[in-house]
Amino acid sequence: TQLLEQSPQFLSIQEGENLTVYCNSSSVFSSLQWYRQEPGEGPVLLVTVVTGGEVKKLKRLTFQFGDARKDSSLHITAAQPGDTGLYLCAAVNNAGNMLTFGGGTRLMVKP
Amino acid sequence: DSGVTQTPKHLITATGQRVTLRCSPRSGDLSVYWYQQSLDQGLQFLIQYYNGEERAKGNILERFSAQQFPDLHSELNLSSLELGDSALYFCASSVVALGANVLTFGAGSRLTVL
């Protein structure tokens, strides 16, 4: 059983559509990070959320940390083909030194 | 270029063999992490080193070992290779931001065991 469950596992949409992906757990985390991974490359950090209820925006991407710090969501507005990739959430342990990754959501945005 | 260098980029070998994957962290980063990424299991944490010492251990098999050298580069040794060891192996180095480690990943080493 994954510590972090991401859903959906796969998502294929048309350019211009909106989408939300989720990262859920039964555990409480000190913080949570979102990464994006493109084919042939390593994951790249998008954002770190720390406070329960926190919302962070990165251009068309909106990240939210649940009030109880057990879950998070990533909303993309007006998706573009350049958003295609594997989106990974990662939970940070209380010591701040270990990340546990979810299984990822593989997003494809068609032109 | 993330600043984390991994070699080799691709490696094809046979079952039972041994391979060594190499990682150079970003300049100034003292921590090195190794992760395994396979299609059916996502990104699995293997091991972390900090300034030459093992700091944390994840789901690393006994056939696998790692070390971090005085110049901070790290090597992951995989022995008695099995077909199931075929995967992408990522190294990451870290700095601390917002109270948590922020990982910068290399481009990975793709291992294929035939």
PDB file of C-alpha atoms in Angstrom:
ATOM      1  CA  THR A   1       0.000   0.000   0.000  1.00  0.00           C
ATOM      2  CA  GLN A   2       1.352   3.414  -1.029  1.00  0.00           C
ATOM      3  CA  LEU A   3       1.774   5.957   1.739  1.00  0.00           C
ATOM      4  CA  LEU A   4       0.644   8.565  -0.764  1.00  0.00           C
ATOM      5  CA  GLU A   5      -2.113   7.784  -3.231  1.00  0.00           C
ATOM      6  CA  GLN A   6      -2.282   9.917  -6.335  1.00  0.00           C
ATOM      7  CA  SER A   7      -5.284  10.090  -8.597  1.00  0.00           C
ATOM      8  CA  PRO A   8      -5.975   9.744 -11.356  1.00  0.00           C
ATOM      9  CA  GLN A   9      -3.043   7.631 -12.481  1.00  0.00           C
ATOM     10  CA  PHE A  10      -3.502   8.710 -16.082  1.00  0.00           C
ATOM     11  CA  LEU A  11      -5.180  11.740 -17.606  1.00  0.00           C
ATOM     12  CA  SER A  12      -5.452  12.681 -21.251  1.00  0.00           C
ATOM     13  CA  ILE A  13      -7.089  15.991 -22.099  1.00  0.00           C
ATOM     14  CA  GLN A  14      -7.303  18.571 -24.862  1.00  0.00           C
ATOM     15  CA  GLU A  15      -5.398  21.835 -24.814  1.00  0.00           C
ATOM     16  CA  GLY A  16      -7.360  24.530 -23.001  1.00  0.00           C
ATOM     17  CA  GLU A  17      -9.143  22.230 -20.554  1.00  0.00           C
ATOM     18  CA  ASN A  18      -8.835  22.492 -16.790  1.00  0.00           C
ATOM     19  CA  LEU A  19      -7.851  19.595 -14.577  1.00  0.00           C
ATOM     20  CA  THR A  20      -7.223  18.666 -10.964  1.00  0.00           C
ATOM     21  CA  VAL A  21      -5.030  15.892  -9.646  1.00  0.00           C
ATOM     22  CA  TYR A  22      -5.002  14.664  -6.091  1.00  0.00           C
ATOM     23  CA  CYS A  23      -2.556  13.375  -3.532  1.00  0.00           C
ATOM     24  CA  ASN A  24      -4.058  11.679  -0.490  1.00  0.00           C
ATOM     25  CA  SER A  25      -2.846   9.955   2.631  1.00  0.00           C
ATOM     26  CA  SER A  26      -4.056   8.869   6.028  1.00  0.00           C
ATOM     27  CA  SER A  27      -0.908  10.314   7.612  1.00  0.00           C
ATOM     28  CA  VAL A  28      -0.124  13.871   8.603  1.00  0.00           C
ATOM     29  CA  PHE A  29       2.952  15.459   7.076  1.00  0.00           C
ATOM     30  CA  SER A  30       5.094  18.405   8.028  1.00  0.00           C
ATOM     31  CA  SER A  31       5.069  19.536   4.415  1.00  0.00           C
ATOM     32  CA  LEU A  32       4.423  18.269   0.937  1.00  0.00           C
ATOM     33  CA  GLN A  33       6.149  18.857  -2.352  1.00  0.00           C
ATOM     34  CA  TRP A  34       5.025  18.598  -5.970  1.00  0.00           C
ATOM     35  CA  TYR A  35       7.413  17.633  -8.744  1.00  0.00           C
ATOM     36  CA  ARG A  36       7.029  17.336 -12.505  1.00  0.00           C
ATOM     37  CA  GLN A  37       9.001  14.806 -14.486  1.00  0.00           C
ATOM     38  CA  GLU A  38       9.384  14.885 -18.261  1.00  0.00           C
ATOM     39  CA  PRO A  39      10.514  11.881 -20.312  1.00  0.00           C
ATOM     40  CA  GLY A  40      14.244  11.248 -20.072  1.00  0.00           C
ATOM     41  CA  GLU A  41      14.708  13.627 -17.176  1.00  0.00           C
ATOM     42  CA  GLY A  42      14.586  13.610 -13.413  1.00  0.00           C
ATOM     43  CA  PRO A  43      11.749  15.147 -11.396  1.00  0.00           C
ATOM     44  CA  VAL A  44      11.855  18.917 -10.976  1.00  0.00           C
ATOM     45  CA  LEU A  45      10.417  20.639  -7.916  1.00  0.00           C
ATOM     46  CA  LEU A  46       7.375  22.811  -8.582  1.00  0.00           C
ATOM     47  CA  VAL A  47       6.331  23.851  -5.083  1.00  0.00           C
ATOM     48  CA  THR A  48       6.518  23.096  -1.369  1.00  0.00           C
ATOM     49  CA  VAL A  49       3.433  23.570   0.797  1.00  0.00           C
ATOM     50  CA  VAL A  50       3.859  23.751   4.533  1.00  0.00           C
ATOM     51  CA  THR A  51       0.802  25.158   6.288  1.00  0.00           C
ATOM     52  CA  GLY A  52      -2.577  23.408   6.467  1.00  0.00           C
ATOM     53  CA  GLY A  53      -4.980  25.152   4.085  1.00  0.00           C
ATOM     54  CA  GLU A  54      -2.159  26.850   2.220  1.00  0.00           C
ATOM     55  CA  VAL A  55      -2.718  27.742  -1.425  1.00  0.00           C
ATOM     56  CA  LYS A  56       0.179  28.526  -3.746  1.00  0.00           C
ATOM     57  CA  LYS A  57      -0.014  29.637  -7.353  1.00  0.00           C
ATOM     58  CA  LEU A  58       2.572  29.154 -10.038  1.00  0.00           C
ATOM     59  CA  LYS A  59       1.251  30.764 -13.226  1.00  0.00           C
ATOM     60  CA  ARG A  60      -1.611  28.453 -14.328  1.00  0.00           C
ATOM     61  CA  LEU A  61      -0.913  25.915 -11.572  1.00  0.00           C
ATOM     62  CA  THR A  62      -2.647  26.158  -8.194  1.00  0.00           C
ATOM     63  CA  PHE A  63      -1.508  23.953  -5.332  1.00  0.00           C
ATOM     64  CA  GLN A  64      -3.468  23.429  -2.144  1.00  0.00           C
ATOM     65  CA  PHE A  65      -2.488  21.683   1.087  1.00  0.00           C
ATOM     66  CA  GLY A  66      -5.384  20.206   3.024  1.00  0.00           C
ATOM     67  CA  ASP A  67      -6.369  21.730   6.347  1.00  0.00           C
ATOM     68  CA  ALA A  68      -5.318  18.556   8.178  1.00  0.00           C
ATOM     69  CA  ARG A  69      -2.050  18.337   6.209  1.00  0.00           C
ATOM     70  CA  LYS A  70      -2.961  14.860   4.932  1.00  0.00           C
ATOM     71  CA  ASP A  71      -3.762  15.676   1.323  1.00  0.00           C
ATOM     72  CA  SER A  72      -3.040  18.057  -1.483  1.00  0.00           C
ATOM     73  CA  SER A  73      -4.329  18.972  -4.903  1.00  0.00           C
ATOM     74  CA  LEU A  74      -2.882  20.472  -8.041  1.00  0.00           C
ATOM     75  CA  HIS A  75      -5.199  22.367 -10.378  1.00  0.00           C
ATOM     76  CA  ILE A  76      -4.090  23.379 -13.857  1.00  0.00           C
ATOM     77  CA  THR A  77      -6.057  26.010 -15.715  1.00  0.00           C
ATOM     78  CA  ALA A  78      -6.142  26.067 -19.522  1.00  0.00           C
ATOM     79  CA  ALA A  79      -3.722  23.179 -19.902  1.00  0.00           C
ATOM     80  CA  GLN A  80      -1.106  23.372 -22.633  1.00  0.00           C
ATOM     81  CA  PRO A  81       0.901  20.625 -24.374  1.00  0.00           C
ATOM     82  CA  GLY A  82       3.939  21.816 -22.442  1.00  0.00           C
ATOM     83  CA  ASP A  83       2.206  20.691 -19.233  1.00  0.00           C
ATOM     84  CA  THR A  84       2.512  17.079 -20.368  1.00  0.00           C
ATOM     85  CA  GLY A  85       4.473  14.996 -17.908  1.00  0.00           C
ATOM     86  CA  LEU A  86       4.408  12.922 -14.745  1.00  0.00           C
ATOM     87  CA  TYR A  87       3.256  14.861 -11.686  1.00  0.00           C
ATOM     88  CA  LEU A  88       4.551  13.500  -8.405  1.00  0.00           C
ATOM     89  CA  CYS A  89       3.687  14.501  -4.886  1.00  0.00           C
ATOM     90  CA  ALA A  90       6.183  13.830  -2.132  1.00  0.00           C
ATOM     91  CA  ALA A  91       5.606  13.862   1.590  1.00  0.00           C
ATOM     92  CA  VAL A  92       8.259  15.212   3.887  1.00  0.00           C
ATOM     93  CA  ASN A  93       8.831  13.457   7.189  1.00  0.00           C
ATOM     94  CA  ASN A  94       8.891  15.378  10.454  1.00  0.00           C
ATOM     95  CA  ALA A  95      12.671  15.539  10.472  1.00  0.00           C
ATOM     96  CA  GLY A  96      12.517  17.188   7.064  1.00  0.00           C
ATOM     97  CA  ASN A  97      15.119  14.886   5.595  1.00  0.00           C
ATOM     98  CA  MET A  98      13.200  12.161   3.821  1.00  0.00           C
ATOM     99  CA  LEU A  99      10.763  12.296   0.956  1.00  0.00           C
ATOM    100  CA  THR A 100       8.288   9.584   0.131  1.00  0.00           C
ATOM    101  CA  PHE A 101       6.799   9.843  -3.334  1.00  0.00           C
ATOM    102  CA  GLY A 102       3.350   8.975  -4.558  1.00  0.00           C
ATOM    103  CA  GLY A 103       2.871   6.857  -7.664  1.00  0.00           C
ATOM    104  CA  GLY A 104       2.307   9.905  -9.845  1.00  0.00           C
ATOM    105  CA  THR A 105      -0.277  11.173 -12.291  1.00  0.00           C
ATOM    106  CA  ARG A 106       0.729  10.887 -15.925  1.00  0.00           C
ATOM    107  CA  LEU A 107      -0.779  13.826 -17.804  1.00  0.00           C
ATOM    108  CA  MET A 108      -0.995  14.174 -21.548  1.00  0.00           C
ATOM    109  CA  VAL A 109      -2.287  17.396 -23.060  1.00  0.00           C
ATOM    110  CA  LYS A 110      -3.152  17.092 -26.733  1.00  0.00           C
ATOM    111  CA  PRO A 111      -2.944  20.106 -29.040  1.00  0.00           C
TER     112      PRO A 111
ATOM    113  CA  ASP B   1      21.236  21.033 -16.582  1.00  0.00           C
ATOM    114  CA  SER B   2      20.266  20.491 -12.944  1.00  0.00           C
ATOM    115  CA  GLY B   3      23.859  20.429 -11.709  1.00  0.00           C
ATOM    116  CA  VAL B   4      23.555  16.808 -10.577  1.00  0.00           C
ATOM    117  CA  THR B   5      25.553  14.556 -12.902  1.00  0.00           C
ATOM    118  CA  GLN B   6      24.859  10.869 -13.309  1.00  0.00           C
ATOM    119  CA  THR B   7      26.793   8.343 -15.346  1.00  0.00           C
ATOM    120  CA  PRO B   8      26.284   6.242 -17.292  1.00  0.00           C
ATOM    121  CA  LYS B   9      23.052   7.428 -18.881  1.00  0.00           C
ATOM    122  CA  HIS B  10      22.233   3.991 -20.246  1.00  0.00           C
ATOM    123  CA  LEU B  11      23.532   0.581 -19.268  1.00  0.00           C
ATOM    124  CA  ILE B  12      22.637  -2.838 -20.618  1.00  0.00           C
ATOM    125  CA  THR B  13      23.919  -5.908 -18.864  1.00  0.00           C
ATOM    126  CA  ALA B  14      23.081  -9.533 -18.154  1.00  0.00           C
ATOM    127  CA  THR B  15      21.581 -11.266 -15.155  1.00  0.00           C
ATOM    128  CA  GLY B  16      24.101 -12.089 -12.474  1.00  0.00           C
ATOM    129  CA  GLN B  17      26.391  -9.206 -13.347  1.00  0.00           C
ATOM    130  CA  ARG B  18      27.432  -6.242 -11.226  1.00  0.00           C
ATOM    131  CA  VAL B  19      27.281  -2.560 -12.165  1.00  0.00           C
ATOM    132  CA  THR B  20      28.258   0.725 -10.582  1.00  0.00           C
ATOM    133  CA  LEU B  21      26.292   3.925 -11.056  1.00  0.00           C
ATOM    134  CA  ARG B  22      27.967   7.219 -10.329  1.00  0.00           C
ATOM    135  CA  CYS B  23      26.591  10.552  -9.119  1.00  0.00           C
ATOM    136  CA  SER B  24      28.141  13.965  -8.610  1.00  0.00           C
ATOM    137  CA  PRO B  25      25.949  16.278  -6.531  1.00  0.00           C
ATOM    138  CA  ARG B  26      25.438  19.973  -7.123  1.00  0.00           C
ATOM    139  CA  SER B  27      28.290  22.102  -5.906  1.00  0.00           C
ATOM    140  CA  GLY B  28      27.853  22.774  -2.200  1.00  0.00           C
ATOM    141  CA  ASP B  29      25.204  20.076  -1.570  1.00  0.00           C
ATOM    142  CA  LEU B  30      26.272  17.635   1.102  1.00  0.00           C
ATOM    143  CA  SER B  31      23.378  15.182   0.848  1.00  0.00           C
ATOM    144  CA  VAL B  32      22.972  12.566  -1.844  1.00  0.00           C
ATOM    145  CA  TYR B  33      19.889  10.416  -2.297  1.00  0.00           C
ATOM    146  CA  TRP B  34      19.358   7.390  -4.514  1.00  0.00           C
ATOM    147  CA  TYR B  35      15.952   6.483  -5.897  1.00  0.00           C
ATOM    148  CA  GLN B  36      14.761   3.659  -8.108  1.00  0.00           C
ATOM    149  CA  GLN B  37      11.953   4.294 -10.571  1.00  0.00           C
ATOM    150  CA  SER B  38      10.232   1.411 -12.294  1.00  0.00           C
ATOM    151  CA  LEU B  39       7.008   1.397 -14.262  1.00  0.00           C
ATOM    152  CA  ASP B  40       4.989  -0.503 -11.722  1.00  0.00           C
ATOM    153  CA  GLN B  41       6.363   0.924  -8.492  1.00  0.00           C
ATOM    154  CA  GLY B  42       6.952   4.611  -8.982  1.00  0.00           C
ATOM    155  CA  LEU B  43       9.855   6.383  -7.315  1.00  0.00           C
ATOM    156  CA  GLN B  44      11.259   4.301  -4.454  1.00  0.00           C
ATOM    157  CA  PHE B  45      13.734   5.713  -1.967  1.00  0.00           C
ATOM    158  CA  LEU B  46      16.854   3.571  -1.615  1.00  0.00           C
ATOM    159  CA  ILE B  47      19.395   5.375   0.547  1.00  0.00           C
ATOM    160  CA  GLN B  48      20.673   8.781   1.650  1.00  0.00           C
ATOM    161  CA  TYR B  49      24.167   9.948   2.498  1.00  0.00           C
ATOM    162  CA  TYR B  50      25.167  13.163   4.196  1.00  0.00           C
ATOM    163  CA  ASN B  51      28.767  14.318   4.052  1.00  0.00           C
ATOM    164  CA  GLY B  52      30.077  10.788   3.644  1.00  0.00           C
ATOM    165  CA  GLU B  53      27.880   9.061   6.194  1.00  0.00           C
ATOM    166  CA  GLU B  54      24.767   6.989   5.687  1.00  0.00           C
ATOM    167  CA  ARG B  55      21.808   9.017   6.975  1.00  0.00           C
ATOM    168  CA  ALA B  56      18.694   7.065   6.013  1.00  0.00           C
ATOM    169  CA  LYS B  57      17.867   3.761   4.414  1.00  0.00           C
ATOM    170  CA  GLY B  58      14.791   2.856   2.437  1.00  0.00           C
ATOM    171  CA  ASN B  59      13.813  -0.203   0.448  1.00  0.00           C
ATOM    172  CA  ILE B  60      17.334  -1.068  -0.617  1.00  0.00           C
ATOM    173  CA  LEU B  61      18.074  -4.713  -1.351  1.00  0.00           C
ATOM    174  CA  GLU B  62      21.028  -6.443   0.280  1.00  0.00           C
ATOM    175  CA  ARG B  63      22.478  -6.957  -3.208  1.00  0.00           C
ATOM    176  CA  PHE B  64      22.722  -3.183  -3.514  1.00  0.00           C
ATOM    177  CA  SER B  65      25.181  -0.954  -1.700  1.00  0.00           C
ATOM    178  CA  ALA B  66      26.229   2.647  -1.875  1.00  0.00           C
ATOM    179  CA  GLN B  67      28.841   5.002  -0.559  1.00  0.00           C
ATOM    180  CA  GLN B  68      29.684   8.676  -0.604  1.00  0.00           C
ATOM    181  CA  PHE B  69      33.307   9.680  -1.025  1.00  0.00           C
ATOM    182  CA  PRO B  70      35.243  12.590   0.532  1.00  0.00           C
ATOM    183  CA  ASP B  71      34.738  14.659  -2.616  1.00  0.00           C
ATOM    184  CA  LEU B  72      30.971  14.053  -2.075  1.00  0.00           C
ATOM    185  CA  HIS B  73      30.367  12.044  -5.210  1.00  0.00           C
ATOM    186  CA  SER B  74      28.438   8.845  -4.633  1.00  0.00           C
ATOM    187  CA  GLU B  75      28.309   5.407  -6.175  1.00  0.00           C
ATOM    188  CA  LEU B  76      25.499   2.877  -6.154  1.00  0.00           C
ATOM    189  CA  ASN B  77      26.641  -0.700  -6.623  1.00  0.00           C
ATOM    190  CA  LEU B  78      24.151  -3.263  -7.880  1.00  0.00           C
ATOM    191  CA  SER B  79      25.234  -6.900  -7.820  1.00  0.00           C
ATOM    192  CA  SER B  80      23.814 -10.305  -8.777  1.00  0.00           C
ATOM    193  CA  LEU B  81      21.506  -8.439 -11.092  1.00  0.00           C
ATOM    194  CA  GLU B  82      18.044  -9.795 -11.813  1.00  0.00           C
ATOM    195  CA  LEU B  83      15.588  -8.943 -14.565  1.00  0.00           C
ATOM    196  CA  GLY B  84      13.485  -7.044 -12.038  1.00  0.00           C
ATOM    197  CA  ASP B  85      16.332  -4.650 -11.331  1.00  0.00           C
ATOM    198  CA  SER B  86      15.755  -3.039 -14.721  1.00  0.00           C
ATOM    199  CA  ALA B  87      14.726   0.507 -13.896  1.00  0.00           C
ATOM    200  CA  LEU B  88      15.727   4.126 -13.891  1.00  0.00           C
ATOM    201  CA  TYR B  89      18.052   4.987 -11.036  1.00  0.00           C
ATOM    202  CA  PHE B  90      18.064   8.595  -9.943  1.00  0.00           C
ATOM    203  CA  CYS B  91      20.466  10.443  -7.768  1.00  0.00           C
ATOM    204  CA  ALA B  92      19.470  13.686  -6.096  1.00  0.00           C
ATOM    205  CA  SER B  93      21.258  16.194  -3.932  1.00  0.00           C
ATOM    206  CA  SER B  94      19.594  18.612  -1.572  1.00  0.00           C
ATOM    207  CA  VAL B  95      19.467  21.925   0.171  1.00  0.00           C
ATOM    208  CA  VAL B  96      17.092  22.806   2.981  1.00  0.00           C
ATOM    209  CA  ALA B  97      14.276  25.235   2.174  1.00  0.00           C
ATOM    210  CA  LEU B  98      11.113  25.945   4.170  1.00  0.00           C
ATOM    211  CA  GLY B  99      12.367  23.495   6.758  1.00  0.00           C
ATOM    212  CA  ALA B 100      12.464  20.579   4.353  1.00  0.00           C
ATOM    213  CA  ASN B 101      14.969  19.115   2.000  1.00  0.00           C
ATOM    214  CA  VAL B 102      14.495  20.237  -1.582  1.00  0.00           C
ATOM    215  CA  LEU B 103      15.809  17.639  -3.958  1.00  0.00           C
ATOM    216  CA  THR B 104      17.511  18.352  -7.248  1.00  0.00           C
ATOM    217  CA  PHE B 105      17.570  15.255  -9.405  1.00  0.00           C
ATOM    218  CA  GLY B 106      20.004  14.140 -12.029  1.00  0.00           C
ATOM    219  CA  ALA B 107      18.814  12.857 -15.392  1.00  0.00           C
ATOM    220  CA  GLY B 108      19.027   9.256 -14.234  1.00  0.00           C
ATOM    221  CA  SER B 109      20.755   6.074 -15.284  1.00  0.00           C
ATOM    222  CA  ARG B 110      18.614   3.643 -17.215  1.00  0.00           C
ATOM    223  CA  LEU B 111      19.586   0.073 -16.388  1.00  0.00           C
ATOM    224  CA  THR B 112      18.399  -2.791 -18.551  1.00  0.00           C
ATOM    225  CA  VAL B 113      19.100  -6.318 -17.353  1.00  0.00           C
ATOM    226  CA  LEU B 114      18.713  -8.982 -20.037  1.00  0.00           C
TER     227      LEU B 114
END
